[in-house]
Coordinates of N, CA and C in Angstrom, one line a residue:
X1 N 0.9 -1.3 -0.1 CA -0.1 -0.1 0.0 C 0.9 1.4 -0.1
X2 N 1.9 1.3 1.0 CA 2.8 2.3 0.9 C 3.4 2.5 -0.4
X3 N 3.8 1.5 -1.1 CA 4.5 1.6 -2.3 C 3.7 2.2 -3.4
X4 N 2.3 2.1 -3.6 CA 1.3 2.6 -4.4 C 1.3 4.2 -3.9
X5 N 1.3 4.4 -2.7 CA 1.2 5.9 -2.3 C 2.2 6.7 -2.7
X6 N 3.4 6.2 -2.7 CA 4.8 6.7 -3.0 C 4.8 7.1 -4.5
X7 N 4.2 6.0 -5.3 CA 4.2 5.8 -6.7 C 3.2 7.2 -7.2
X8 N 2.0 7.6 -6.5 CA 1.1 8.4 -6.9 C 1.7 9.8 -6.5
X9 N 2.6 10.0 -5.6 CA 3.2 11.1 -5.1 C 4.4 11.6 -6.2
X10 N 5.0 10.5 -6.6 CA 6.0 10.7 -7.6 C 5.6 11.3 -8.9
X11 N 4.3 10.3 -9.1 CA 3.6 10.8 -10.5 C 3.1 12.2 -10.6
X12 N 2.5 12.5 -9.6 CA 2.0 14.0 -9.2 C 3.1 14.9 -9.6
X13 N 4.3 14.8 -8.8 CA 5.3 15.7 -9.0 C 5.9 15.8 -10.4
X14 N 5.8 14.8 -11.1 CA 6.3 14.7 -12.5 C 5.4 15.4 -13.5
X15 N 4.3 15.8 -13.0 CA 3.3 16.7 -13.9 C 3.9 18.2 -14.0
X16 N 4.0 18.9 -15.0 CA 4.4 20.1 -15.2 C 3.5 21.0 -14.6
X17 N 4.1 22.2 -14.0 CA 3.2 23.1 -13.4 C 3.4 24.3 -14.6
X18 N 2.3 24.8 -14.9 CA 2.5 26.0 -15.9 C 2.0 27.2 -15.3
X19 N 2.8 28.4 -15.5 CA 2.5 29.6 -14.8 C 1.5 30.5 -15.7
X20 N 1.4 30.0 -17.0 CA 0.5 30.9 -17.7 C -0.4 29.8 -18.5
X21 N -1.9 29.9 -18.6 CA -2.4 28.8 -19.3 C -3.3 29.7 -20.4
X22 N -3.3 29.2 -21.6 CA -4.1 29.8 -22.8 C -5.1 28.8 -23.3
X23 N -6.2 29.6 -23.5 CA -7.4 29.0 -24.1 C -7.5 29.5 -25.7
X24 N -7.4 28.6 -26.8 CA -7.4 29.1 -27.9 C -6.2 29.9 -28.3
X25 N -5.2 29.9 -27.5 CA -3.8 30.4 -27.9 C -2.8 29.6 -27.4
X26 N -1.8 29.5 -28.1 CA -0.5 28.7 -27.8 C 0.6 29.7 -27.0
X27 N 0.4 31.1 -27.0 CA 1.1 31.9 -26.6 C 0.6 32.7 -25.3
X28 N 0.0 32.5 -24.1 CA -0.9 33.1 -23.4 C 0.1 34.4 -22.8
X29 N -0.5 35.5 -22.5 CA 0.1 36.5 -22.0 C -0.2 36.9 -20.6
X30 N -0.8 36.1 -20.0 CA -1.2 36.2 -18.6 C -1.5 34.9 -17.9
X31 N -1.9 34.8 -16.6 CA -2.0 33.5 -16.0 C -2.9 32.8 -16.5
X32 N -4.3 33.6 -17.0 CA -5.3 32.9 -17.7 C -5.4 33.7 -19.1
X33 N -5.1 33.2 -20.2 CA -5.4 34.0 -21.4 C -6.5 33.4 -22.4
X34 N -7.6 34.0 -22.5 CA -8.6 33.5 -23.2 C -8.8 34.1 -24.4
X35 N -8.4 33.5 -25.7 CA -8.9 34.0 -27.0 C -10.0 33.7 -27.5
X36 N -11.2 34.5 -27.2 CA -12.6 34.0 -27.4 C -13.5 34.6 -26.4
X37 N -14.9 34.3 -26.9 CA -15.9 35.0 -26.0 C -16.0 34.1 -24.6
X38 N -16.4 34.9 -23.5 CA -16.5 34.0 -22.2 C -18.1 34.1 -22.0
X39 N -18.8 33.0 -21.3 CA -20.0 32.8 -21.2 C -20.1 32.4 -19.5
X40 N -20.6 33.4 -18.8 CA -20.8 33.0 -17.3 C -22.3 32.9 -17.2
X41 N -22.7 31.7 -16.7 CA -24.3 31.4 -16.6 C -25.1 32.0 -15.5
X42 N -24.4 32.2 -14.6 CA -25.1 32.7 -13.3 C -24.2 33.7 -12.5
X43 N -24.8 34.8 -12.1 CA -24.1 35.9 -11.4 C -24.8 36.5 -10.3
X44 N -24.5 36.3 -9.2 CA -25.5 36.9 -8.2 C -25.5 38.5 -8.2
X45 N -26.7 39.1 -7.9 CA -27.0 40.4 -8.0 C -26.8 41.4 -6.7
X46 N -25.9 42.3 -6.7 CA -25.6 43.1 -5.8 C -26.9 44.3 -5.6
X47 N -26.9 44.8 -4.4 CA -28.0 45.6 -3.9 C -27.5 47.2 -4.0
X48 N -26.3 47.3 -4.2 CA -25.7 48.7 -4.2 C -24.2 48.6 -4.6
X49 N -23.7 49.6 -5.2 CA -22.1 49.7 -5.5 C -21.2 49.6 -4.3
X50 N -21.7 50.1 -3.0 CA -20.9 50.0 -2.0 C -20.1 48.6 -1.7
X51 N -18.8 48.6 -1.6 CA -18.1 47.3 -1.4 C -18.0 46.4 -2.6
X52 N -18.2 46.9 -3.7 CA -18.0 46.0 -4.9 C -17.1 46.6 -5.9
X53 N -16.5 45.8 -6.8 CA -15.8 46.3 -7.8 C -16.2 45.7 -9.0
X54 N -15.8 46.4 -10.0 CA -16.2 45.9 -11.5 C -15.1 45.6 -12.3
X55 N -15.4 44.8 -13.4 CA -14.4 44.4 -14.2 C -14.5 45.2 -15.4
X56 N -13.3 45.9 -15.9 CA -13.3 46.7 -17.2 C -12.1 46.1 -18.1
X57 N -12.4 46.4 -19.4 CA -11.4 45.7 -20.3 C -10.5 47.0 -20.9
X58 N -9.3 46.9 -21.0 CA -8.2 47.9 -21.3 C -8.6 47.7 -22.9
X59 N -8.7 48.7 -23.8 CA -9.0 48.6 -25.0 C -7.6 48.6 -25.9
X60 N -6.5 48.8 -25.2 CA -5.3 48.7 -25.9 C -4.8 47.4 -25.9
X61 N -4.8 46.6 -24.7 CA -4.2 45.2 -24.5 C -5.3 44.2 -24.3
X62 N -6.3 44.5 -24.0 CA -7.5 43.7 -23.7 C -7.3 43.0 -22.3
X63 N -6.6 43.6 -21.4 CA -6.4 43.0 -20.2 C -7.6 43.3 -19.3
X64 N -8.1 42.7 -18.4 CA -9.2 42.9 -17.4 C -8.6 43.4 -16.1
X65 N -9.1 44.7 -15.8 CA -8.6 45.2 -14.5 C -10.0 45.3 -13.6
X66 N -9.9 45.7 -12.4 CA -10.9 46.1 -11.4 C -11.0 47.4 -11.1
X67 N -12.1 48.0 -11.2 CA -12.5 49.4 -10.8 C -13.4 49.4 -9.6
X68 N -13.4 50.5 -9.0 CA -14.3 50.7 -7.9 C -15.5 51.1 -8.6
X69 N -16.7 50.3 -8.3 CA -18.0 50.5 -9.1 C -18.5 52.0 -8.6
X70 N -18.1 52.6 -7.7 CA -18.6 54.1 -7.4 C -18.3 55.0 -8.4
X71 N -17.1 54.7 -9.2 CA -16.6 55.4 -10.3 C -17.7 55.7 -11.4
X72 N -18.4 54.6 -11.5 CA -19.4 54.6 -12.7 C -20.6 55.6 -12.3
X73 N -20.8 56.0 -11.2 CA -22.0 56.8 -10.7 C -21.7 58.2 -10.4
X74 N -20.3 58.5 -10.7 CA -19.7 59.7 -10.7 C -19.1 59.9 -9.0
X75 N -19.2 59.0 -8.4 CA -18.7 58.9 -6.8 C -17.2 58.5 -6.9
X76 N -17.0 58.2 -5.6 CA -15.3 57.7 -5.5 C -14.4 59.2 -5.6
X77 N -13.3 59.0 -6.1 CA -12.5 60.2 -6.2 C -12.5 61.0 -7.5
X78 N -13.2 60.5 -8.5 CA -13.4 61.0 -9.8 C -14.1 62.3 -9.6
X79 N -13.7 63.4 -10.3 CA -14.2 64.8 -10.0 C -14.8 65.2 -11.7
X80 N -15.8 65.5 -11.8 CA -16.3 66.1 -13.2 C -15.7 67.4 -13.4
X81 N -14.7 67.4 -14.3 CA -13.8 68.5 -14.4 C -14.5 69.6 -15.0
X82 N -15.8 69.4 -15.5 CA -16.5 70.5 -16.1 C -17.4 71.4 -15.2
X83 N -17.6 70.9 -13.9 CA -18.4 71.6 -13.1 C -17.9 72.9 -12.5
X84 N -18.9 73.8 -12.7 CA -18.6 75.1 -12.2 C -19.8 76.1 -11.7
X85 N -19.7 76.5 -10.7 CA -21.0 77.3 -10.1 C -20.5 78.6 -9.5
X86 N -21.3 79.5 -9.5 CA -21.2 80.9 -8.8 C -22.2 81.6 -8.3
X87 N -22.0 82.5 -7.5 CA -23.2 83.3 -7.0 C -22.9 84.6 -6.3
X88 N -23.9 85.6 -7.1 CA -23.5 86.9 -6.7 C -24.6 87.5 -5.5
X89 N -23.8 88.1 -4.4 CA -24.5 88.5 -3.5 C -25.3 89.8 -3.7
X90 N -26.4 90.3 -3.0 CA -26.7 91.6 -3.1 C -25.7 92.6 -3.0
X91 N -26.2 93.5 -4.0 CA -24.9 94.8 -3.8 C -23.9 94.4 -4.7
X92 N -23.7 93.3 -5.2 CA -22.6 93.1 -6.3 C -23.0 93.0 -7.8
X93 N -24.3 93.1 -8.1 CA -24.7 92.8 -9.6 C -24.6 94.0 -10.3
X94 N -23.9 94.2 -11.5 CA -24.1 95.1 -12.5 C -24.1 94.3 -13.8
X95 N -24.6 95.0 -14.8 CA -24.9 94.3 -16.3 C -23.8 95.0 -17.2
X96 N -23.4 93.9 -18.0 CA -22.2 94.4 -18.9 C -22.9 94.3 -20.3
X97 N -22.5 95.2 -21.2 CA -22.9 95.1 -22.8 C -21.8 95.1 -23.4
X98 N -21.8 94.0 -24.3 CA -20.8 94.0 -25.3 C -21.3 93.8 -26.6
X99 N -20.3 94.4 -27.6 CA -20.9 94.6 -29.1 C -21.3 93.4 -29.7
X100 N -20.8 92.2 -29.3 CA -21.1 90.9 -30.1 C -22.5 90.3 -29.5
X101 N -23.1 90.9 -28.3 CA -24.2 90.3 -27.6 C -25.3 90.3 -28.6
X102 N -26.3 89.5 -28.6 CA -27.9 90.0 -29.2 C -28.2 91.2 -28.8
X103 N -29.2 91.8 -29.5 CA -29.7 93.1 -29.1 C -30.6 92.8 -27.9
X104 N -30.5 93.6 -26.8 CA -31.2 93.7 -25.6 C -30.5 92.9 -24.7
X105 N -29.5 92.2 -24.8 CA -28.8 91.2 -23.9 C -27.7 91.9 -22.9
X106 N -27.8 91.9 -21.7 CA -26.7 92.2 -20.9 C -26.1 91.1 -20.0
X107 N -25.0 91.2 -19.8 CA -24.3 89.9 -19.0 C -24.4 90.3 -17.5
X108 N -24.6 89.5 -16.6 CA -24.2 89.4 -15.2 C -22.8 89.7 -15.0
X109 N -21.9 90.6 -14.3 CA -20.5 90.7 -14.2 C -20.2 89.6 -13.1
X110 N -20.4 88.2 -13.4 CA -19.8 87.2 -12.5 C -18.3 87.2 -12.8
X111 N -17.5 86.8 -11.8 CA -16.2 86.8 -11.5 C -15.7 85.6 -10.8
X112 N -14.5 85.1 -11.0 CA -14.0 83.9 -10.3 C -14.0 83.9 -8.9
X113 N -13.9 85.1 -8.3 CA -14.0 85.0 -6.9 C -15.2 84.9 -6.2
X114 N -16.2 84.5 -7.2 CA -17.6 84.4 -6.6 C -18.1 82.9 -6.7
X115 N -16.9 82.0 -7.1 CA -17.4 80.6 -7.6 C -17.5 79.8 -6.2
X116 N -18.5 79.0 -6.3 CA -18.7 78.1 -5.2 C -18.1 76.9 -5.3
X117 N -18.1 76.3 -6.6 CA -17.4 75.0 -7.1 C -16.8 75.2 -8.4
X118 N -15.7 74.5 -8.7 CA -15.1 74.4 -10.0 C -13.8 75.0 -10.1
X119 N -13.1 74.8 -11.3 CA -11.8 75.0 -11.6 C -11.8 76.6 -12.1
X120 N -11.0 77.6 -11.6 CA -10.8 78.8 -12.0 C -10.4 79.0 -13.5
X121 N -9.9 78.1 -14.0 CA -9.4 78.1 -15.6 C -10.7 78.0 -16.4
X122 N -11.8 77.6 -15.8 CA -13.1 77.5 -16.8 C -13.7 78.7 -17.0
X123 N -13.4 79.8 -16.1 CA -14.1 81.0 -16.2 C -13.2 82.1 -16.4
X124 N -13.6 83.1 -17.3 CA -13.0 84.3 -17.5 C -13.5 85.5 -16.9
X125 N -12.4 86.2 -16.1 CA -13.0 87.5 -15.7 C -12.8 88.6 -16.8
X126 N -12.2 88.2 -17.9 CA -12.1 89.4 -18.8 C -13.4 89.6 -19.5
X127 N -14.0 88.5 -19.9 CA -15.4 88.8 -20.7 C -16.4 88.2 -19.8
X128 N -16.3 87.7 -18.6 CA -17.3 87.1 -17.8 C -17.8 86.0 -18.3
X129 N -17.2 85.1 -18.8 CA -17.8 83.8 -19.4 C -17.2 82.5 -19.0
X130 N -18.0 81.6 -19.2 CA -17.6 80.2 -19.0 C -17.2 79.5 -20.2
X131 N -16.0 78.9 -20.2 CA -15.5 78.2 -21.6 C -15.8 76.7 -21.4
X132 N -16.5 76.2 -22.3 CA -16.7 74.7 -22.6 C -15.6 74.0 -22.9
X133 N -15.1 73.1 -21.9 CA -14.0 72.3 -22.0 C -13.9 71.3 -23.1
X134 N -15.1 70.6 -23.4 CA -15.2 69.4 -24.2 C -16.6 69.3 -24.8
X135 N -16.9 68.9 -26.0 CA -18.1 68.9 -26.6 C -19.0 67.9 -26.0
X136 N -20.2 68.2 -25.8 CA -21.2 67.3 -25.1 C -22.4 68.0 -24.8
X137 N -23.0 67.2 -24.0 CA -24.6 68.0 -23.7 C -24.3 68.4 -22.2
X138 N -24.7 69.6 -21.9 CA -24.5 70.2 -20.5 C -25.7 70.6 -19.9
X139 N -25.7 70.3 -18.5 CA -26.9 70.8 -17.9 C -26.4 72.2 -17.2
X140 N -27.4 73.1 -17.4 CA -27.2 74.4 -17.0 C -28.3 75.1 -16.3
X141 N -28.1 75.7 -15.3 CA -28.9 76.5 -14.4 C -28.8 77.9 -14.4
X142 N -29.6 79.0 -14.4 CA -29.2 80.5 -14.1 C -30.5 80.8 -13.3
X143 N -30.1 81.7 -12.6 CA -31.3 82.3 -11.6 C -30.8 83.9 -11.4
X144 N -31.9 84.6 -11.5 CA -31.7 85.9 -11.3 C -33.0 86.7 -10.4
X145 N -32.7 87.4 -9.4 CA -33.9 88.1 -8.5 C -33.5 89.6 -8.7
X146 N -34.5 90.4 -9.5 CA -34.5 91.7 -9.4 C -34.8 92.5 -8.2
X147 N -34.2 93.0 -7.4 CA -34.6 93.7 -6.3 C -35.2 92.6 -5.3
X148 N -36.4 92.8 -4.8 CA -37.1 91.9 -3.9 C -37.6 90.9 -4.5
X149 N -37.5 90.8 -5.9 CA -38.5 89.7 -6.5 C -39.8 90.1 -7.0
X150 N -40.3 91.1 -6.4 CA -41.5 91.6 -6.8 C -41.6 93.2 -6.9
X151 N -42.0 93.7 -8.2 CA -42.1 95.1 -8.5 C -43.5 95.4 -8.5
X152 N -43.8 96.8 -7.9 CA -45.4 97.3 -7.8 C -45.7 98.0 -9.2
X153 N -45.2 97.5 -10.4 CA -45.5 98.1 -11.7 C -45.2 97.1 -12.7
X154 N -45.7 97.3 -13.9 CA -45.2 96.5 -15.0 C -43.9 97.0 -15.4
X155 N -42.8 96.3 -15.5 CA -41.6 96.8 -16.1 C -41.6 96.8 -17.7
X156 N -41.1 97.9 -18.3 CA -41.0 98.3 -19.5 C -40.1 97.4 -20.1
X157 N -40.4 97.1 -21.5 CA -39.5 96.1 -22.4 C -39.4 94.7 -22.1
X158 N -40.2 94.3 -21.0 CA -40.5 92.8 -20.7 C -39.2 92.1 -20.4
X159 N -38.4 92.5 -19.7 CA -37.2 91.8 -19.3 C -37.1 90.4 -18.6
X160 N -36.1 89.8 -18.8 CA -36.1 88.5 -18.3 C -34.7 87.8 -18.2
X161 N -34.5 86.7 -17.9 CA -33.2 85.9 -17.8 C -32.8 85.3 -19.1
X162 N -31.6 85.2 -19.3 CA -31.2 84.7 -20.5 C -29.6 84.1 -20.6
X163 N -29.6 83.0 -21.5 CA -28.2 82.5 -21.4 C -27.7 82.6 -22.9
X164 N -26.4 83.1 -23.2 CA -25.9 83.4 -24.5 C -24.8 82.4 -24.8
X165 N -24.7 81.9 -25.9 CA -23.6 81.1 -26.3 C -23.0 81.8 -27.5
X166 N -21.7 82.0 -27.4 CA -20.7 82.7 -28.2 C -19.9 81.5 -28.8
X167 N -19.9 81.5 -30.2 CA -19.2 80.4 -31.0 C -18.8 81.0 -32.1
X168 N -17.4 80.9 -32.2 CA -16.6 81.7 -33.5 C -17.1 83.1 -33.7
X169 N -17.2 83.8 -32.5 CA -17.5 85.2 -32.6 C -18.8 85.4 -32.8
X170 N -19.7 84.7 -32.8 CA -21.2 84.8 -33.2 C -22.0 84.4 -31.7
X171 N -22.6 85.3 -31.1 CA -23.3 85.2 -30.1 C -24.9 85.0 -30.1
X172 N -25.4 84.0 -29.6 CA -26.9 83.5 -29.8 C -27.6 83.2 -28.4
X173 N -28.6 83.9 -28.4 CA -29.4 83.5 -27.1 C -29.9 82.0 -27.2
X174 N -29.4 81.1 -26.4 CA -29.8 79.7 -26.6 C -31.0 79.4 -25.5
X175 N -31.4 80.4 -24.6 CA -32.6 80.1 -23.7 C -32.8 81.5 -23.0
X176 N -34.0 81.6 -22.7 CA -34.5 82.7 -21.9 C -36.1 82.5 -21.5
X177 N -36.2 83.4 -20.4 CA -37.5 83.5 -19.8 C -37.7 84.7 -19.3
X178 N -38.9 85.4 -19.7 CA -39.2 86.6 -19.3 C -39.8 86.8 -17.8
X179 N -39.6 88.0 -17.1 CA -40.4 88.0 -15.8 C -41.7 88.1 -16.1
X180 N -42.6 87.7 -15.3 CA -44.0 87.4 -15.3 C -44.6 88.6 -14.8
X181 N -45.8 89.1 -15.5 CA -46.5 90.2 -14.6 C -48.0 90.3 -14.8
X182 N -48.7 91.2 -14.1 CA -49.9 91.0 -14.1 C -50.7 92.6 -13.9
X183 N -51.7 92.9 -14.7 CA -52.4 94.0 -14.6 C -53.7 93.9 -13.8
X184 N -53.9 94.3 -12.6 CA -55.0 93.9 -12.0 C -56.0 95.0 -11.7
X185 N -55.7 96.0 -12.6 CA -56.6 97.2 -12.6 C -56.2 98.3 -11.6
X186 N -56.3 98.1 -10.4 CA -55.9 99.0 -9.3 C -54.3 98.7 -9.1
X187 N -53.9 97.6 -9.4 CA -52.7 97.3 -9.1 C -51.9 96.5 -10.2
X188 N -50.7 96.9 -10.6 CA -49.8 96.2 -11.6 C -48.5 95.6 -10.8
X189 N -48.4 94.4 -11.1 CA -47.0 93.7 -10.6 C -46.3 92.9 -11.6
X190 N -44.9 92.9 -11.4 CA -44.1 92.2 -12.1 C -43.4 91.1 -11.0
X191 N -43.3 89.9 -11.3 CA -42.7 89.0 -10.5 C -41.3 89.0 -11.2
X192 N -40.3 89.8 -10.5 CA -39.0 90.0 -11.1 C -38.0 89.0 -10.6
X193 N -38.4 87.7 -10.5 CA -37.5 86.8 -10.2 C -37.7 85.6 -11.2
X194 N -36.9 84.9 -11.7 CA -36.9 84.0 -12.7 C -35.5 83.1 -12.8
X195 N -35.8 81.9 -13.6 CA -34.6 80.9 -13.6 C -34.8 80.3 -15.0
X196 N -33.7 79.6 -15.5 CA -33.7 78.8 -16.5 C -32.9 77.6 -16.3
X197 N -33.4 76.3 -16.3 CA -32.8 75.1 -16.1 C -33.1 74.1 -17.2
X198 N -32.3 73.8 -17.9 CA -32.3 72.6 -19.1 C -31.2 72.0 -19.5
X199 N -31.0 71.4 -20.6 CA -29.9 70.7 -21.2 C -29.6 71.2 -22.4
X200 N -28.2 71.4 -22.9 CA -28.0 72.0 -24.0 C -26.6 71.4 -24.6
X201 N -26.7 71.1 -25.9 CA -25.6 70.6 -26.8 C -24.5 71.6 -26.9
X202 N -23.4 71.5 -26.5 CA -22.4 72.6 -26.7 C -21.2 71.9 -27.3
X203 N -20.3 72.8 -27.9 CA -19.0 72.3 -28.5 C -18.0 72.9 -27.7
X204 N -16.8 72.2 -27.7 CA -15.6 72.6 -26.9 C -15.2 74.1 -27.4
X205 N -15.0 75.0 -26.5 CA -14.5 76.2 -27.0 C -15.7 77.4 -26.9
X206 N -16.8 76.9 -26.9 CA -18.1 77.8 -26.8 C -18.0 78.6 -25.5
X207 N -18.4 79.9 -25.4 CA -18.4 80.5 -24.4 C -19.6 81.0 -23.9
X208 N -20.1 80.6 -22.6 CA -21.3 80.8 -22.2 C -21.5 82.2 -21.2
X209 N -22.4 83.0 -21.4 CA -22.7 84.2 -20.8 C -24.1 84.0 -20.1
X210 N -24.1 84.7 -19.0 CA -25.5 84.6 -18.1 C -25.9 86.1 -17.9
X211 N -27.3 86.5 -18.3 CA -27.5 87.7 -18.0 C -29.0 88.1 -18.2
X212 N -29.5 89.1 -18.6 CA -30.7 89.7 -18.8 C -31.2 90.0 -20.3
X213 N -32.3 89.7 -20.7 CA -32.9 90.0 -22.0 C -33.8 91.5 -21.7
X214 N -33.7 92.3 -23.0 CA -34.7 93.4 -22.7 C -34.4 94.3 -21.4
X215 N -33.3 94.3 -20.9 CA -32.9 95.1 -19.6 C -32.8 96.3 -19.5
X216 N -32.9 97.1 -20.8 CA -32.5 98.7 -20.9 C -33.0 99.5 -19.9
X217 N -34.3 99.1 -19.4 CA -35.0 100.1 -18.9 C -35.1 99.7 -17.3
X218 N -34.1 98.6 -16.7 CA -34.1 98.2 -15.2 C -33.3 99.5 -14.5
X219 N -33.9 99.6 -13.3 CA -33.6 100.7 -12.3 C -32.2 100.4 -11.7
X220 N -31.2 101.3 -11.7 CA -30.1 100.9 -11.2 C -30.0 100.7 -9.6
X221 N -30.7 101.5 -9.0 CA -30.7 101.6 -7.7 C -31.4 100.2 -7.2
X222 N -32.6 99.6 -7.8 CA -33.0 98.3 -7.7 C -32.1 97.3 -8.1
X223 N -31.4 97.5 -9.1 CA -30.4 96.4 -9.6 C -29.2 96.2 -8.6
X224 N -28.8 97.1 -7.9 CA -27.9 96.9 -6.8 C -28.4 96.2 -5.6
X225 N -29.7 95.8 -5.4 CA -29.9 95.1 -4.4 C -30.5 93.6 -5.0
X226 N -29.9 93.3 -6.4 CA -30.3 91.9 -7.0 C -29.3 90.9 -6.4
X227 N -29.8 89.7 -6.9 CA -28.7 88.6 -6.5 C -29.0 87.5 -7.8
X228 N -27.9 86.9 -8.0 CA -27.9 86.0 -9.1 C -27.0 84.5 -8.9
X229 N -27.4 83.7 -9.6 CA -26.3 82.7 -9.6 C -26.5 81.6 -10.9
X230 N -25.6 80.7 -11.1 CA -25.6 80.0 -12.0 C -24.8 78.8 -11.9
X231 N -25.1 77.6 -12.4 CA -24.4 76.2 -12.4 C -24.2 75.8 -14.0
X232 N -23.2 75.1 -14.2 CA -23.1 74.4 -15.4 C -22.1 73.0 -15.3
X233 N -22.5 72.1 -15.9 CA -21.5 71.0 -15.8 C -22.0 69.7 -17.1
X234 N -21.0 69.2 -17.6 CA -21.2 68.1 -18.6 C -21.9 67.0 -18.2
X235 N -22.9 66.5 -18.8 CA -23.7 65.3 -18.2 C -23.5 64.1 -19.4
X236 N -23.2 64.3 -20.6 CA -23.0 63.2 -21.4 C -22.2 63.8 -22.8
X237 N -21.4 62.9 -23.6 CA -20.9 63.3 -24.8 C -21.9 63.6 -25.9

């Protein structure tokens, strides 16, 4: 019996041990190199990304690597490099007119010092614009409150909030919303508070300005008590 046992051990020791195994390839490049499709019949389902890793394929060498699952949902240590937001407090708002702006549009004088999140390189204090870093679809929100937000008269020239895109030297209003008003006979009111929030296709290098449309008749003293804010970030290629 002992003789048979020793014979088995010697036989196993004689079996060559390979450090790399190839399937459909005679030149494996890793511990397991599969040259072909892989089918997995059953996979248990997780309830959240916390504590999990995902497998990703390197497009250069087809090597499979682990990634933190939180990266897929924008979490982890990944930062959306297009994110930028700023807010102007009461007493800091003035309006700027440039020759390239569409008629009636004046930009709010946002500056980098007022940013609440984002990289300073995304915004220019020279022309008060955000520069789109890469082509894609962007979520943009812009808010403006003129004075207290309610005026006891209808404002001439129907002002409102607007977003302007400047591309190759040509400026275009890509979205706007007028302040709402009501004439009640004995009382006229303007709700001088409005916002724009939507998604917009933009190209790398586009400059985005935030301001007011039809604003030539706004009272400077009321404007000085106004507030404004905006945010912008890329959501899709």
